[in-house]
XYZ file of C-alpha atoms in Angstrom:
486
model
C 0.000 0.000 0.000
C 3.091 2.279 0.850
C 5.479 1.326 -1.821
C 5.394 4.824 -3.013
C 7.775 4.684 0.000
C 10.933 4.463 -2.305
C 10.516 7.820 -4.147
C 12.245 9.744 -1.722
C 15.338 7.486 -2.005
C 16.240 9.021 -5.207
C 18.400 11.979 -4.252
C 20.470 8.944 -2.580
C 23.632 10.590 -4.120
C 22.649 13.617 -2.678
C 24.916 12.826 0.617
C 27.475 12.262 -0.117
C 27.802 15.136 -2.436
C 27.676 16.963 0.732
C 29.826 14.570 2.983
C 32.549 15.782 0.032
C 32.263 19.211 0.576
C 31.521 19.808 4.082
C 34.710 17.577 4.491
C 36.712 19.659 2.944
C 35.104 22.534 5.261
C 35.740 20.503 8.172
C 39.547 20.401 7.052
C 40.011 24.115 6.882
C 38.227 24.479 9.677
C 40.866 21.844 11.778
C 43.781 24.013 9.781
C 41.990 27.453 11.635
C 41.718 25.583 15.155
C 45.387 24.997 14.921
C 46.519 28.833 13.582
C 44.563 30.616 15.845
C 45.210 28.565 19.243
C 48.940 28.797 18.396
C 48.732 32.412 17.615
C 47.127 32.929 20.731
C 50.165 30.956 22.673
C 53.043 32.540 21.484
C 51.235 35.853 21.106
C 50.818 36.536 24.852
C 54.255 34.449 25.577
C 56.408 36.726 23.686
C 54.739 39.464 25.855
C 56.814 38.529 28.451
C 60.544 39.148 28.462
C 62.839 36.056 29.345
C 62.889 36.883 32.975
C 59.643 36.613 33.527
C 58.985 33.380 31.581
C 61.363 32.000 34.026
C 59.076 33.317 36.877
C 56.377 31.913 35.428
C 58.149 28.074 35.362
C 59.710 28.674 38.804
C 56.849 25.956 40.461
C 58.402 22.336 40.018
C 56.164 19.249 40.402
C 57.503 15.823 39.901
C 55.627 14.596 37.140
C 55.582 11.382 35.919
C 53.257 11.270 32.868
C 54.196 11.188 29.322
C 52.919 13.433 26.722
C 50.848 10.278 24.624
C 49.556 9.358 28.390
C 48.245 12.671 29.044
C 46.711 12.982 25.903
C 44.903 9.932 26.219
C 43.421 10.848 29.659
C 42.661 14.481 28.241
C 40.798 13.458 25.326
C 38.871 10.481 27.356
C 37.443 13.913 30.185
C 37.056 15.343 27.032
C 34.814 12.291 25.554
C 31.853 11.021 26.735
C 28.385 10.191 26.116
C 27.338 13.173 24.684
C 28.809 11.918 21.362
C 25.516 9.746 21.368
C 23.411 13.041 21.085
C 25.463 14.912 18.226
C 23.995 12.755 15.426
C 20.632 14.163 17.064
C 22.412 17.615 17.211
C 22.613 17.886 13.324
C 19.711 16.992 13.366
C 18.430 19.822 14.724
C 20.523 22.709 13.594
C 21.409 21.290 9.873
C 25.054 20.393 8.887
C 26.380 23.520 8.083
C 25.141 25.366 11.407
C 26.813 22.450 13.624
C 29.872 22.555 11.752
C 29.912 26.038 12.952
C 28.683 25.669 17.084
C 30.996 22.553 16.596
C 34.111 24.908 15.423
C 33.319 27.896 17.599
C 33.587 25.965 20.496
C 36.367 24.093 20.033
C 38.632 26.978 19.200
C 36.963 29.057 22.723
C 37.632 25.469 24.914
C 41.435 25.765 23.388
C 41.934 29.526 24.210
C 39.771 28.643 27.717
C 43.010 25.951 28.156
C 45.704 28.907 27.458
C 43.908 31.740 29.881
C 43.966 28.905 32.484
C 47.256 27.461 31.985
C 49.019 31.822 31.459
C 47.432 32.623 34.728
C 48.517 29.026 36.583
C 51.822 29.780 35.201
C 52.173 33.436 36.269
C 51.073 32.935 40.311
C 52.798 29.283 40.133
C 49.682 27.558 41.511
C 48.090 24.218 39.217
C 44.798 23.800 41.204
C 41.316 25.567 39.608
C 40.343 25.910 43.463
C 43.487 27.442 44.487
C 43.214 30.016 41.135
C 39.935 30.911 42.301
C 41.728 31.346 45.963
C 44.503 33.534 44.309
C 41.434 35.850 42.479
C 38.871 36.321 45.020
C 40.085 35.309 48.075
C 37.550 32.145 50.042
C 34.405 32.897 48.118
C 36.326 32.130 44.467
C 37.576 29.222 45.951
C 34.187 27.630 46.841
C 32.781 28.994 44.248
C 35.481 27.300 41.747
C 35.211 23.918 43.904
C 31.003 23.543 43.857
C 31.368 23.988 40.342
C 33.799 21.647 39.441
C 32.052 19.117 41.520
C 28.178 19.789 40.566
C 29.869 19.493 37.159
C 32.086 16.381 37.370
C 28.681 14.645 39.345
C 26.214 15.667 36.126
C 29.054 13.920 33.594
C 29.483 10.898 35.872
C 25.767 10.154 36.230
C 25.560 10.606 32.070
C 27.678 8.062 31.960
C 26.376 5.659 34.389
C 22.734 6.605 32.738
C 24.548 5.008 29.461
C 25.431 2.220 31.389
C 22.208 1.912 33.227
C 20.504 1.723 29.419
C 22.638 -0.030 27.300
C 23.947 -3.068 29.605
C 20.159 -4.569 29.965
C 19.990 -4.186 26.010
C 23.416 -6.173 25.677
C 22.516 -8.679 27.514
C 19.290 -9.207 26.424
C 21.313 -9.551 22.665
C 22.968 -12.537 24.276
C 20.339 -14.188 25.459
C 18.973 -14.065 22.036
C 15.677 -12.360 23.320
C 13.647 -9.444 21.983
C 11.851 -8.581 24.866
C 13.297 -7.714 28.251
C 12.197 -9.684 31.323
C 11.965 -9.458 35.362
C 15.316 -11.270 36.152
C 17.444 -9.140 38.666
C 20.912 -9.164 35.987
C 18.430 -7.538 33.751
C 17.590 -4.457 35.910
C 19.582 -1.097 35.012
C 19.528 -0.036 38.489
C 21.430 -3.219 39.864
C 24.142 -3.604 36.984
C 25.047 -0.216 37.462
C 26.317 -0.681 41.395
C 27.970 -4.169 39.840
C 30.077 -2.026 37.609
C 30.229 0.845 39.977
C 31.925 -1.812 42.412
C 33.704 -4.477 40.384
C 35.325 -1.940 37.538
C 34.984 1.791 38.451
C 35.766 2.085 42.348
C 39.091 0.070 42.082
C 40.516 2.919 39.184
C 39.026 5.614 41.247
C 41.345 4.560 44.217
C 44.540 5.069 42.273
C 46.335 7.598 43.620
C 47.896 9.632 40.750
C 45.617 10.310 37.566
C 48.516 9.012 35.369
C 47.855 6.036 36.197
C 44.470 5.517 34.392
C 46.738 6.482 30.718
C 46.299 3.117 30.017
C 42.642 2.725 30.610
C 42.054 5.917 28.787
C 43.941 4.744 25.814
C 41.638 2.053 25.593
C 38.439 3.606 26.432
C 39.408 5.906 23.443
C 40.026 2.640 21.368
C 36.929 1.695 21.814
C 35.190 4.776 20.763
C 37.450 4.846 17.619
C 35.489 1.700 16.642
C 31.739 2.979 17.297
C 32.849 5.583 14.824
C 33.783 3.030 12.483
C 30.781 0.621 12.682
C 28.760 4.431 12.059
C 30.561 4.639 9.158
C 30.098 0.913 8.491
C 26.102 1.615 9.064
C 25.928 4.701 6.639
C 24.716 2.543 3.961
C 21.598 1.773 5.169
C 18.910 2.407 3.049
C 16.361 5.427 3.764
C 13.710 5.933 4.390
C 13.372 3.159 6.819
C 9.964 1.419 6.878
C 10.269 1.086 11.165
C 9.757 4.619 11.027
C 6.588 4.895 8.519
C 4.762 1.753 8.734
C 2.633 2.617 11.806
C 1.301 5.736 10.055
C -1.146 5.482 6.834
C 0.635 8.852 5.562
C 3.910 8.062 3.226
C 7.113 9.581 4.159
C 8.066 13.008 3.187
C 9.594 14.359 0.041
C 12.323 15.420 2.273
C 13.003 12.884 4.843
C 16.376 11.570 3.216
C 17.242 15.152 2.359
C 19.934 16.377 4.611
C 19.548 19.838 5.517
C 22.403 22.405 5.827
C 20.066 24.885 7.933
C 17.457 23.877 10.642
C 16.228 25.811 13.341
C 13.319 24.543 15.823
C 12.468 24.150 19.205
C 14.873 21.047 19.666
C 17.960 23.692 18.491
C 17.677 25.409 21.802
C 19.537 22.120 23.477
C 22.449 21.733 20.790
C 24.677 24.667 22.073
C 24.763 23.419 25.611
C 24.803 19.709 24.358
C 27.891 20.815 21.963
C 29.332 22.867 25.011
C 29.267 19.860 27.700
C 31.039 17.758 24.930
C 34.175 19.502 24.905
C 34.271 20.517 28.224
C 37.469 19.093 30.043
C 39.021 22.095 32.444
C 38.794 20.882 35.504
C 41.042 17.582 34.397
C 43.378 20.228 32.881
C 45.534 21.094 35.997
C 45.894 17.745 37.427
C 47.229 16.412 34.513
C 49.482 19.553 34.205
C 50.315 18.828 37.560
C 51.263 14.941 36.588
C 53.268 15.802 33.409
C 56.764 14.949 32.690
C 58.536 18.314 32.156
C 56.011 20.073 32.599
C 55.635 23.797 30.537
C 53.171 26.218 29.381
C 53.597 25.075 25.739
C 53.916 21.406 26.313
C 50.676 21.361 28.272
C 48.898 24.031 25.574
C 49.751 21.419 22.674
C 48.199 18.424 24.953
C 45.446 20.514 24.685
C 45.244 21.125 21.076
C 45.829 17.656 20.306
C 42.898 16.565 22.194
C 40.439 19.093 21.768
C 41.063 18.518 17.451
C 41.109 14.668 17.983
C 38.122 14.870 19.681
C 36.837 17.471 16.971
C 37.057 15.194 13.911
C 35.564 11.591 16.197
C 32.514 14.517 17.006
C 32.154 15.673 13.731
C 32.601 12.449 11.485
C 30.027 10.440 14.239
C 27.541 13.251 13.953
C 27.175 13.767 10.088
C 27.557 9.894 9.647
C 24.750 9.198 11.925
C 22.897 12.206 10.809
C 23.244 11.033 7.016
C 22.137 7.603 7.478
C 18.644 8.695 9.969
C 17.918 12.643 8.986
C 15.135 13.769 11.072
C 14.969 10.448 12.523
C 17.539 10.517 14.733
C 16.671 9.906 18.321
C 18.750 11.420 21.059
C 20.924 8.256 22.036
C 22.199 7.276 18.121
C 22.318 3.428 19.135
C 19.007 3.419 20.009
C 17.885 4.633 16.560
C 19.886 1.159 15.358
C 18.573 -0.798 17.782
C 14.902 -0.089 15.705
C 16.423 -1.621 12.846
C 17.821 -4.921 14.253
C 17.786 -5.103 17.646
C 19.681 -8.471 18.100
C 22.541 -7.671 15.023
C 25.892 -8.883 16.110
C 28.283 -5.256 15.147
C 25.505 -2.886 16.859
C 26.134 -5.281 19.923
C 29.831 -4.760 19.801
C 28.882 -1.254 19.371
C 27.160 -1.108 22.475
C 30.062 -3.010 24.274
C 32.780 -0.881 23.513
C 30.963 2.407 24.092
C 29.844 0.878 27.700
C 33.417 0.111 28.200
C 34.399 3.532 27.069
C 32.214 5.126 29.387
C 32.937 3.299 32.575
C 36.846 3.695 31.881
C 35.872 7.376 31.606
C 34.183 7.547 35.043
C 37.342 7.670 37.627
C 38.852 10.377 35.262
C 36.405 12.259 35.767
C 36.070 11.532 39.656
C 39.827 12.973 40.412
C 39.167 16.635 40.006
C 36.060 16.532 42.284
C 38.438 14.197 45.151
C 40.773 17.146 44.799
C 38.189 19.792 45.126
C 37.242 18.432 47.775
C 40.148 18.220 49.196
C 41.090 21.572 48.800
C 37.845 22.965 50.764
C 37.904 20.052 53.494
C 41.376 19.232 53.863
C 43.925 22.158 52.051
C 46.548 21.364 54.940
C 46.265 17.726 55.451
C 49.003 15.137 53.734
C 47.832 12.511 51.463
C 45.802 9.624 53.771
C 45.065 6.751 52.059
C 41.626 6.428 54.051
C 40.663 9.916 53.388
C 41.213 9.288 49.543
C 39.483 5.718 49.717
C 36.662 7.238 51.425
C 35.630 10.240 49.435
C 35.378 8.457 46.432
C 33.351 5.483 47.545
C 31.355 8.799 48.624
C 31.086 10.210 45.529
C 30.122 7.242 43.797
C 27.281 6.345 46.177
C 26.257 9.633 45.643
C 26.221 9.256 41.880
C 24.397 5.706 41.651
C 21.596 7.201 43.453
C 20.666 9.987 41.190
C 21.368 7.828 38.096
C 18.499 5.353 40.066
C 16.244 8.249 41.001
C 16.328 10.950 38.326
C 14.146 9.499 34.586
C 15.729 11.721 32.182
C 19.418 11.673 30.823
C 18.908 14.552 28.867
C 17.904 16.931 31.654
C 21.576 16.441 33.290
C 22.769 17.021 29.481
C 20.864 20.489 29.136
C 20.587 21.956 32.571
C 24.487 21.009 33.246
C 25.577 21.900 29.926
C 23.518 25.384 30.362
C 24.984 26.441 33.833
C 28.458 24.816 35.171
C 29.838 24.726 31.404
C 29.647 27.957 30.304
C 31.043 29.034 33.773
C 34.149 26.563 33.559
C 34.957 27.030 30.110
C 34.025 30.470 29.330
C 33.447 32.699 32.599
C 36.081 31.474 34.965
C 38.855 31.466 32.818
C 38.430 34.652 31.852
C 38.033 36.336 35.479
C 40.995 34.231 36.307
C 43.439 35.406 33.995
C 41.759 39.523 34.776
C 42.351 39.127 38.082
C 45.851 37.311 38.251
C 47.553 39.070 35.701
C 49.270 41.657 37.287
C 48.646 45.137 35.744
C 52.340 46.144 35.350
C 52.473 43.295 33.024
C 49.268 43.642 31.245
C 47.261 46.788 32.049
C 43.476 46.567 32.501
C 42.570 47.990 29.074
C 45.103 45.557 27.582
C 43.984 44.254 24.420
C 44.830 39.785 26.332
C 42.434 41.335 29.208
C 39.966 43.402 27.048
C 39.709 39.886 24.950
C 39.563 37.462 28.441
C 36.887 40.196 29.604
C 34.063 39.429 26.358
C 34.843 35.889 27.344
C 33.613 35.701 30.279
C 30.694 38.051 29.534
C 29.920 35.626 26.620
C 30.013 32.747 28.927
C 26.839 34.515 30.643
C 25.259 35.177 27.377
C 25.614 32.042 26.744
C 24.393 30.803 29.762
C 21.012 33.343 29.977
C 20.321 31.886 26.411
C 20.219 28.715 26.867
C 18.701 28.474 30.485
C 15.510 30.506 28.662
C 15.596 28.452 25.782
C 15.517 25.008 27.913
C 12.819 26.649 30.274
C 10.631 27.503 27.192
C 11.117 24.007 25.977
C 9.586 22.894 29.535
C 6.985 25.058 29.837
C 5.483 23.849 26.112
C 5.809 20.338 26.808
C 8.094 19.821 23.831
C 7.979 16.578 22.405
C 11.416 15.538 21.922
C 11.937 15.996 25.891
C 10.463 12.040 26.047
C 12.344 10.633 23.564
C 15.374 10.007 26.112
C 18.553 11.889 26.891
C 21.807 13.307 25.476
């Protein structure tokens, strides 16, 4: 009755017309990343003359990480399950328009790195609670440490909600069944205080963060390969008859048309979705701290590295996913595959290596709130092994219970992403580096403090946007808010 179905599939070449030229976008746009964050770091380096470099590398710390290590454990804070939601993304802002957020914000998390690492350099301090100690006295210091933390929780419990989700679905795979059933190894809620226990709480009791390179290498690994098997996927034919064969109307003219352009109520999460994703400041210090000759440069090009490795995974997992669904998309990509075959053997891989991802990326995450805590609690006290043991089986109890009790993943996504992003990438930073500087190196109506001044204040704009945009999503009952979370 529907075969009409199979008009639409005609501008099937269509795609990857545009998958060949927005590449080639995406390219320059990798090429920019690198020109302008370099400019940036030698710019305000060569500011200083040679004595005061030296001042500013004065602070020793025996690190023991290599560079490759602390890349790997960079990129994996940087990565995590919001690279399930940026298919979804596209979707809702067009290719061209993410391409954009996707740039913008990867070049303002690199210069966010360099504000953070000129003003740790210049007061010799590598803690984000003791930089907000050095700028406003106690109240920056809390301030800097709730942040961190409320943050650090939100990602943690995004990742455990992946966990909570997918392992019950894996499992189910193979047991060969397509329905799910009462058995106690099939209930989210319990597998995630199994892995909480078995895999995550031993890493989080390491004592040094460079310890968990190895873990991060792999957890990276295995994302590598869920962006292959997307890739592997793209050939899928569209439209898909799971999506129309419950409705008597045919699918649209334009449902395997990709858009470059698309703006609609489901745009207003995007921006904080895309800001969360890259997100990975409060993990910058420690591992600065952990490095093996440590300097401003060496630490800036860690940075860099990660931040554009992390670009292209985000980018090439987002248009490949978008390109194969369109408007179809769902918020969790694997979940949109799942409707096609629920019980095929490579999305089943898929969903093994991305849980494994995610849990290695939980006690990277952890260390920065252990050490904000420690900071407010304990600022004197030498490293106890009983004081380190017990604030993260803390945390994690902490964590397991809102991943039980709260329904939606994607209000942590949005409501996080809107308020403790923006403030660590954007606002923070910025105040930092106004407030550290001294003025007889760079004067108040310098042109590095005039520029780390409209980033914070665009960290607030950016903040009041999306905080309105997310409430007016509430308030009309959008749809896509029950279609699961980012």
């Amino acid at each position: 009755m529907l075969k009409k179905q199979s008009a639409p599939h005609t501008p099937a070449p269509c795609p990857l017309t545009l998958l060949a030229h927005h590449a080639s976008l995406y390219l320059l746009s990798l090429f920019f990343i690198f020109i302008q964050v370099n400019a940036l770091s030698s710019g305000v380096s060569q500011m200083l003359d040679p004595s005061q470099q030296e001042k500013c590398c004065v602070f020793q710390f025996e690190g023991k990480t290599s560079f490759g290590m602390s890349v790997f454990n960079l990129s994996n804070a940087i990565m995590g399950s919001g690279i399930l939601g940026l298919s979804y993304a596209m979707a809702n802002t067009g290719i061209v328009l993410f391409l954009i957020l996707l740039t913008c914000i990867a070049l303002l998390s690199c210069y966010s790195v360099h504000l953070l690492l000129r003003s740790a350099g210049v007061v010799g301090i590598r803690a984000y609670e003791q930089l907000g100690l050095r700028a406003f006295g106690q109240p920056g210091k809390i301030i800097a440490a709730v942040i961190i933390t409320l943050h650090n929780i939100g990602a943690m419990s995004s990742y455990l909600f992946i966990v909570k989700y997918e392992l019950p679905l894996v499992i189910q795979a193979f047991l060969g069944q397509t329905t799910g059933s009462d058995d106690w190894f099939m209930n989210g809620n319990y597998l995630i205080i199994i892995v909480t226990v078995i895999i995550i709480l031993p890493l989080a009791l390491m004592k040094h963060l460079g310890y968990l390179g190895y873990t991060s290498g792999f957890s990276l690994s295995c994302m590598v390969f869920f962006l292959s098997v997307i890739y592997k996927k793209f050939n899928i034919p569209c439209p898909l008859e799971v999506f129309w064969n419950h409705s008597s109307a045919a699918a649209p003219e334009d449902a395997c048309t990709p858009k470059l352009f698309t703006i609609n109520q489901q745009t207003a999460y995007t921006v904080p979705i895309l800001a969360f994703a890259f997100v990975c400041h409060p993990e910058v210090l420690p591992i600065y701290t952990e490095l093996r000759n440590p300097t401003k440069r060496r630490m800036q090009n860690i940075g860099n590295v990660s931040v554009l490795g992390m670009f292209t995974m985000y980018f090439f997992t987002a248009i490949f996913g978008y390109l194969t669904y369109y408007g179809n998309t769902e918020p969790e990509l694997l979940h949109t595959y799942s409707l096609v075959d629920p019980l095929d053997t490579l999305i089943l891989c898929v969903r093994l290596a991305v849980l494994v991802a995610v849990t290695l990326t939980v006690p990277v995450v952890l260390f920065p709130i252990r050490r904000a805590i420690l900071q407010l609690l304990f600022p004197e006290k030498p490293f106890h092994w009983l004081r380190h043991i017990a604030i993260a089986a803390c945390l994690l109890a902490a964590v397991n219970l809102l991943v039980i009790f709260v329904p939606n993943i994607r209000d942590i996504f949005g409501i996080t992403g809107a308020t403790t992003a923006p403030t660590l990438i954007f606002i923070l930073p910025g105040l930092f580096y106004i407030r550290i500087i001294p003025t007889d190196q760079e004067p108040l109506c310098s042109r590095p403090k005039i520029q780390a001044a409209c980033f914070a204040a665009l960290g607030f704009i950016f903040m009041t946007m999306s905080m309105t945009f997310i409430g007016i999503d509430w308030t009309s009952g959008g749809e896509g808010r029950s279609l699961g979370g980012h």
